[in-house]
Amino acid sequence: MADSGPERWTARVLDSPILGLLPWIIFAVVVGPGRFELGVALALACAVAVVIAGRVWRPGSSWKLLEFCDVAFFALLTLVGTLASEGTLRWLETYSGEIANIALLVIAFGSMALRMPFTLQYAREQVPRAQWESPLFLRTNYIITGVWGAAFLVAAIAGAYGDLVQHDPNNIWTGWIIQIAAIVAALRFTRWYPARVRARAAAANAGKQDD
């Protein structure tokens, strides 16, 4: 029997890196003057909830590098926020967006350097185990993770330009539109590129069979 609509939706969300980015999205939306501690607390609570949800709804599913980094990063920021002076808190509120984007950039390219691109763990739960070590499958995930890294880089540059050059952290273009567009583009690429790779592979196999 086919999965119900809610079950398909839940599986699709759990299989997507966007779930691991949810704490960062909450942090970006909430943090602001006088709200650093609140933003960090909500992001950390979300990060822990994401880990628990993955274990509850997908028993036996793998631990995700991105989810581990979520918890570690926001736990560290919670500690820093607790010990920081008022001046340091104001600095963190101003540059929290750049800090978050740089952290995500390090996670993306760092995971590639460790030969475990962070999208790979999500992708493996969508394909048979026999494909996990396929060069094509691995290369696809390196490319997708690289695109996410590029999106985080664009977001970091846009935010830094707004803060350091325009001196306007709330600029609608540098603070929101460009950064959101970069993330949306990476998400759409994540959905589009594997389908394109599969279609090309199927066409190549069909051509070999015809020869």
Coordinates of C-alpha atoms in Angstrom, one line a residue:
M1 CA 0.0 0.0 0.0
A2 CA 1.3 3.5 -0.9
D3 CA 2.4 5.8 1.9
S4 CA -0.2 8.3 2.9
G5 CA 0.3 12.0 2.1
P6 CA 1.5 13.0 5.6
E7 CA 3.9 10.0 5.7
R8 CA 5.4 11.0 2.3
W9 CA 5.7 14.6 3.4
T10 CA 7.4 13.6 6.7
A11 CA 9.8 11.3 4.8
R12 CA 10.7 14.0 2.3
V13 CA 11.4 16.5 5.1
L14 CA 13.6 14.1 7.1
D15 CA 15.5 13.2 3.9
S16 CA 16.3 16.8 3.1
P17 CA 19.2 18.9 4.4
I18 CA 16.7 21.8 4.9
L19 CA 15.7 20.2 8.2
G20 CA 19.3 20.5 9.4
L21 CA 19.2 24.1 8.4
L22 CA 16.0 24.9 10.3
P23 CA 17.9 26.0 13.6
W24 CA 19.9 28.4 11.5
I25 CA 16.8 29.9 9.9
I26 CA 15.2 30.4 13.3
F27 CA 18.3 32.0 14.6
A28 CA 18.5 34.4 11.6
V29 CA 14.8 35.4 12.0
V30 CA 14.9 35.9 15.8
V31 CA 18.3 37.4 16.6
G32 CA 18.5 41.1 16.8
P33 CA 19.1 43.9 19.2
G34 CA 18.5 42.5 22.7
R35 CA 17.5 39.1 21.3
F36 CA 20.7 37.3 20.9
E37 CA 20.1 35.0 23.9
L38 CA 16.5 34.3 22.8
G39 CA 17.7 33.5 19.2
V40 CA 20.4 31.1 20.4
A41 CA 18.1 29.4 22.9
L42 CA 15.4 28.8 20.3
A43 CA 17.9 27.6 17.7
L44 CA 19.5 25.2 20.2
A45 CA 16.1 23.8 21.2
C46 CA 15.2 23.3 17.5
A47 CA 18.5 21.6 16.9
V48 CA 17.9 19.1 19.7
A49 CA 14.3 18.6 18.5
V50 CA 15.5 17.8 15.0
V51 CA 17.9 15.1 16.3
I52 CA 15.1 13.6 18.5
A53 CA 12.6 13.8 15.6
G54 CA 14.9 11.9 13.3
R55 CA 15.4 9.1 15.8
V56 CA 11.7 8.9 16.6
W57 CA 10.3 9.0 13.1
R58 CA 13.2 7.2 11.5
P59 CA 14.4 4.5 14.0
G60 CA 17.8 3.3 13.0
S61 CA 18.5 6.3 10.7
S62 CA 22.0 7.6 10.6
W63 CA 23.3 10.5 12.7
K64 CA 23.8 13.5 10.5
L65 CA 27.0 15.6 10.6
L66 CA 24.9 18.7 10.0
E67 CA 22.6 18.0 12.9
F68 CA 25.6 17.3 15.2
C69 CA 27.2 20.6 14.1
D70 CA 23.8 22.4 14.8
V71 CA 23.8 21.2 18.4
A72 CA 27.5 21.9 19.0
F73 CA 27.4 25.4 17.4
F74 CA 24.4 26.7 19.2
A75 CA 25.4 25.1 22.5
L76 CA 28.7 26.9 22.1
L77 CA 26.9 30.2 21.4
T78 CA 24.7 29.6 24.4
L79 CA 27.8 29.3 26.6
V80 CA 29.4 32.4 25.0
G81 CA 26.2 34.4 25.4
T82 CA 26.1 33.4 29.1
L83 CA 29.6 34.6 29.8
A84 CA 29.9 37.5 27.4
S85 CA 29.9 41.1 28.5
E86 CA 27.2 43.6 27.3
G87 CA 29.6 44.9 24.7
T88 CA 30.4 41.5 23.3
L89 CA 26.7 40.7 23.2
R90 CA 26.0 43.8 21.1
W91 CA 28.9 42.7 18.8
L92 CA 27.4 39.2 18.5
E93 CA 24.0 40.7 17.7
T94 CA 25.4 42.8 14.9
Y95 CA 27.6 40.1 13.3
S96 CA 25.6 37.0 14.2
G97 CA 24.5 36.5 10.6
E98 CA 28.1 36.5 9.3
I99 CA 29.1 34.2 12.1
A100 CA 26.4 31.7 11.2
N101 CA 27.0 31.8 7.5
I102 CA 30.8 31.3 8.0
A103 CA 30.1 28.4 10.3
L104 CA 27.9 26.8 7.6
L105 CA 30.5 27.5 5.0
V106 CA 33.1 25.6 7.2
I107 CA 30.7 22.8 7.7
A108 CA 30.0 22.4 4.0
F109 CA 33.6 22.6 2.7
G110 CA 35.0 20.9 5.9
S111 CA 32.7 17.9 5.3
M112 CA 34.0 17.7 1.8
A113 CA 37.6 17.8 3.0
L114 CA 36.8 15.0 5.4
R115 CA 35.4 13.0 2.4
M116 CA 31.9 13.0 3.9
P117 CA 29.9 15.8 2.2
F118 CA 27.1 16.6 4.5
T119 CA 24.4 15.9 1.9
L120 CA 25.7 12.3 1.5
Q121 CA 24.1 11.1 4.7
Y122 CA 20.7 12.4 3.6
A123 CA 21.1 11.0 0.1
R124 CA 22.1 7.5 1.3
E125 CA 18.7 7.2 3.0
Q126 CA 17.0 7.6 -0.4
V127 CA 18.9 5.0 -2.4
P128 CA 19.7 1.3 -2.0
R129 CA 22.9 0.5 0.0
A130 CA 24.5 -1.0 -3.2
Q131 CA 24.7 2.5 -4.6
W132 CA 26.4 4.2 -1.6
E133 CA 29.9 3.7 -3.0
S134 CA 29.1 4.4 -6.6
P135 CA 31.5 7.0 -8.0
L136 CA 28.6 8.7 -9.7
F137 CA 26.6 8.9 -6.5
L138 CA 29.6 10.2 -4.5
R139 CA 30.4 12.8 -7.2
T140 CA 26.8 14.0 -7.3
N141 CA 26.9 14.6 -3.5
Y142 CA 30.2 16.4 -3.7
I143 CA 28.7 18.7 -6.3
I144 CA 25.5 19.3 -4.3
T145 CA 27.5 20.0 -1.1
G146 CA 29.7 22.4 -3.0
V147 CA 26.7 24.3 -4.3
W148 CA 25.5 24.6 -0.7
G149 CA 28.9 25.9 0.3
A150 CA 28.7 28.4 -2.5
A151 CA 25.3 29.5 -1.3
F152 CA 26.6 30.0 2.3
L153 CA 29.5 32.0 0.8
V154 CA 27.2 34.3 -1.1
A155 CA 25.1 34.8 2.0
A156 CA 28.1 35.6 4.1
I157 CA 29.5 38.1 1.6
A158 CA 26.1 39.8 1.2
G159 CA 25.7 40.1 5.0
A160 CA 29.2 41.3 5.5
Y161 CA 28.7 44.0 2.8
G162 CA 25.5 45.2 4.4
D163 CA 27.2 45.3 7.9
L164 CA 30.7 46.5 7.1
V165 CA 30.3 48.6 4.0
Q166 CA 26.7 49.9 4.1
H167 CA 26.6 49.9 7.9
D168 CA 23.0 48.7 7.6
P169 CA 22.4 45.2 9.1
N170 CA 18.7 45.5 8.3
N171 CA 19.2 46.2 4.6
I172 CA 16.5 44.2 2.8
W173 CA 18.7 43.2 0.0
T174 CA 22.0 42.3 1.7
G175 CA 20.3 41.0 4.9
W176 CA 17.5 39.0 3.4
I177 CA 16.7 38.9 -0.3
I178 CA 20.2 37.9 -1.6
Q179 CA 20.8 35.4 1.3
I180 CA 17.4 33.8 1.0
A181 CA 17.7 33.6 -2.8
A182 CA 21.1 31.8 -2.4
I183 CA 19.6 29.2 -0.1
V184 CA 16.5 28.7 -2.3
A185 CA 18.8 28.2 -5.3
A186 CA 20.8 25.6 -3.5
L187 CA 17.7 23.8 -2.3
R188 CA 16.2 23.7 -5.9
F189 CA 19.6 22.5 -7.2
T190 CA 19.5 19.7 -4.6
R191 CA 16.2 18.5 -5.9
W192 CA 16.9 19.0 -9.6
Y193 CA 20.5 17.8 -10.0
P194 CA 20.1 14.1 -8.9
A195 CA 17.1 13.7 -11.2
R196 CA 19.2 15.1 -14.1
V197 CA 22.1 12.7 -13.2
R198 CA 19.7 9.7 -13.1
A199 CA 18.2 10.7 -16.5
R200 CA 21.6 11.0 -18.1
A201 CA 22.7 7.6 -16.7
A202 CA 19.5 6.0 -17.9
A203 CA 20.0 7.4 -21.4
A204 CA 23.6 6.2 -21.4
N205 CA 22.6 2.7 -20.4
A206 CA 19.8 2.7 -23.0
G207 CA 22.3 3.7 -25.7
K208 CA 24.7 0.9 -24.7
Q209 CA 21.9 -1.7 -24.9
D210 CA 21.0 -0.5 -28.4
D211 CA 24.6 -0.9 -29.6

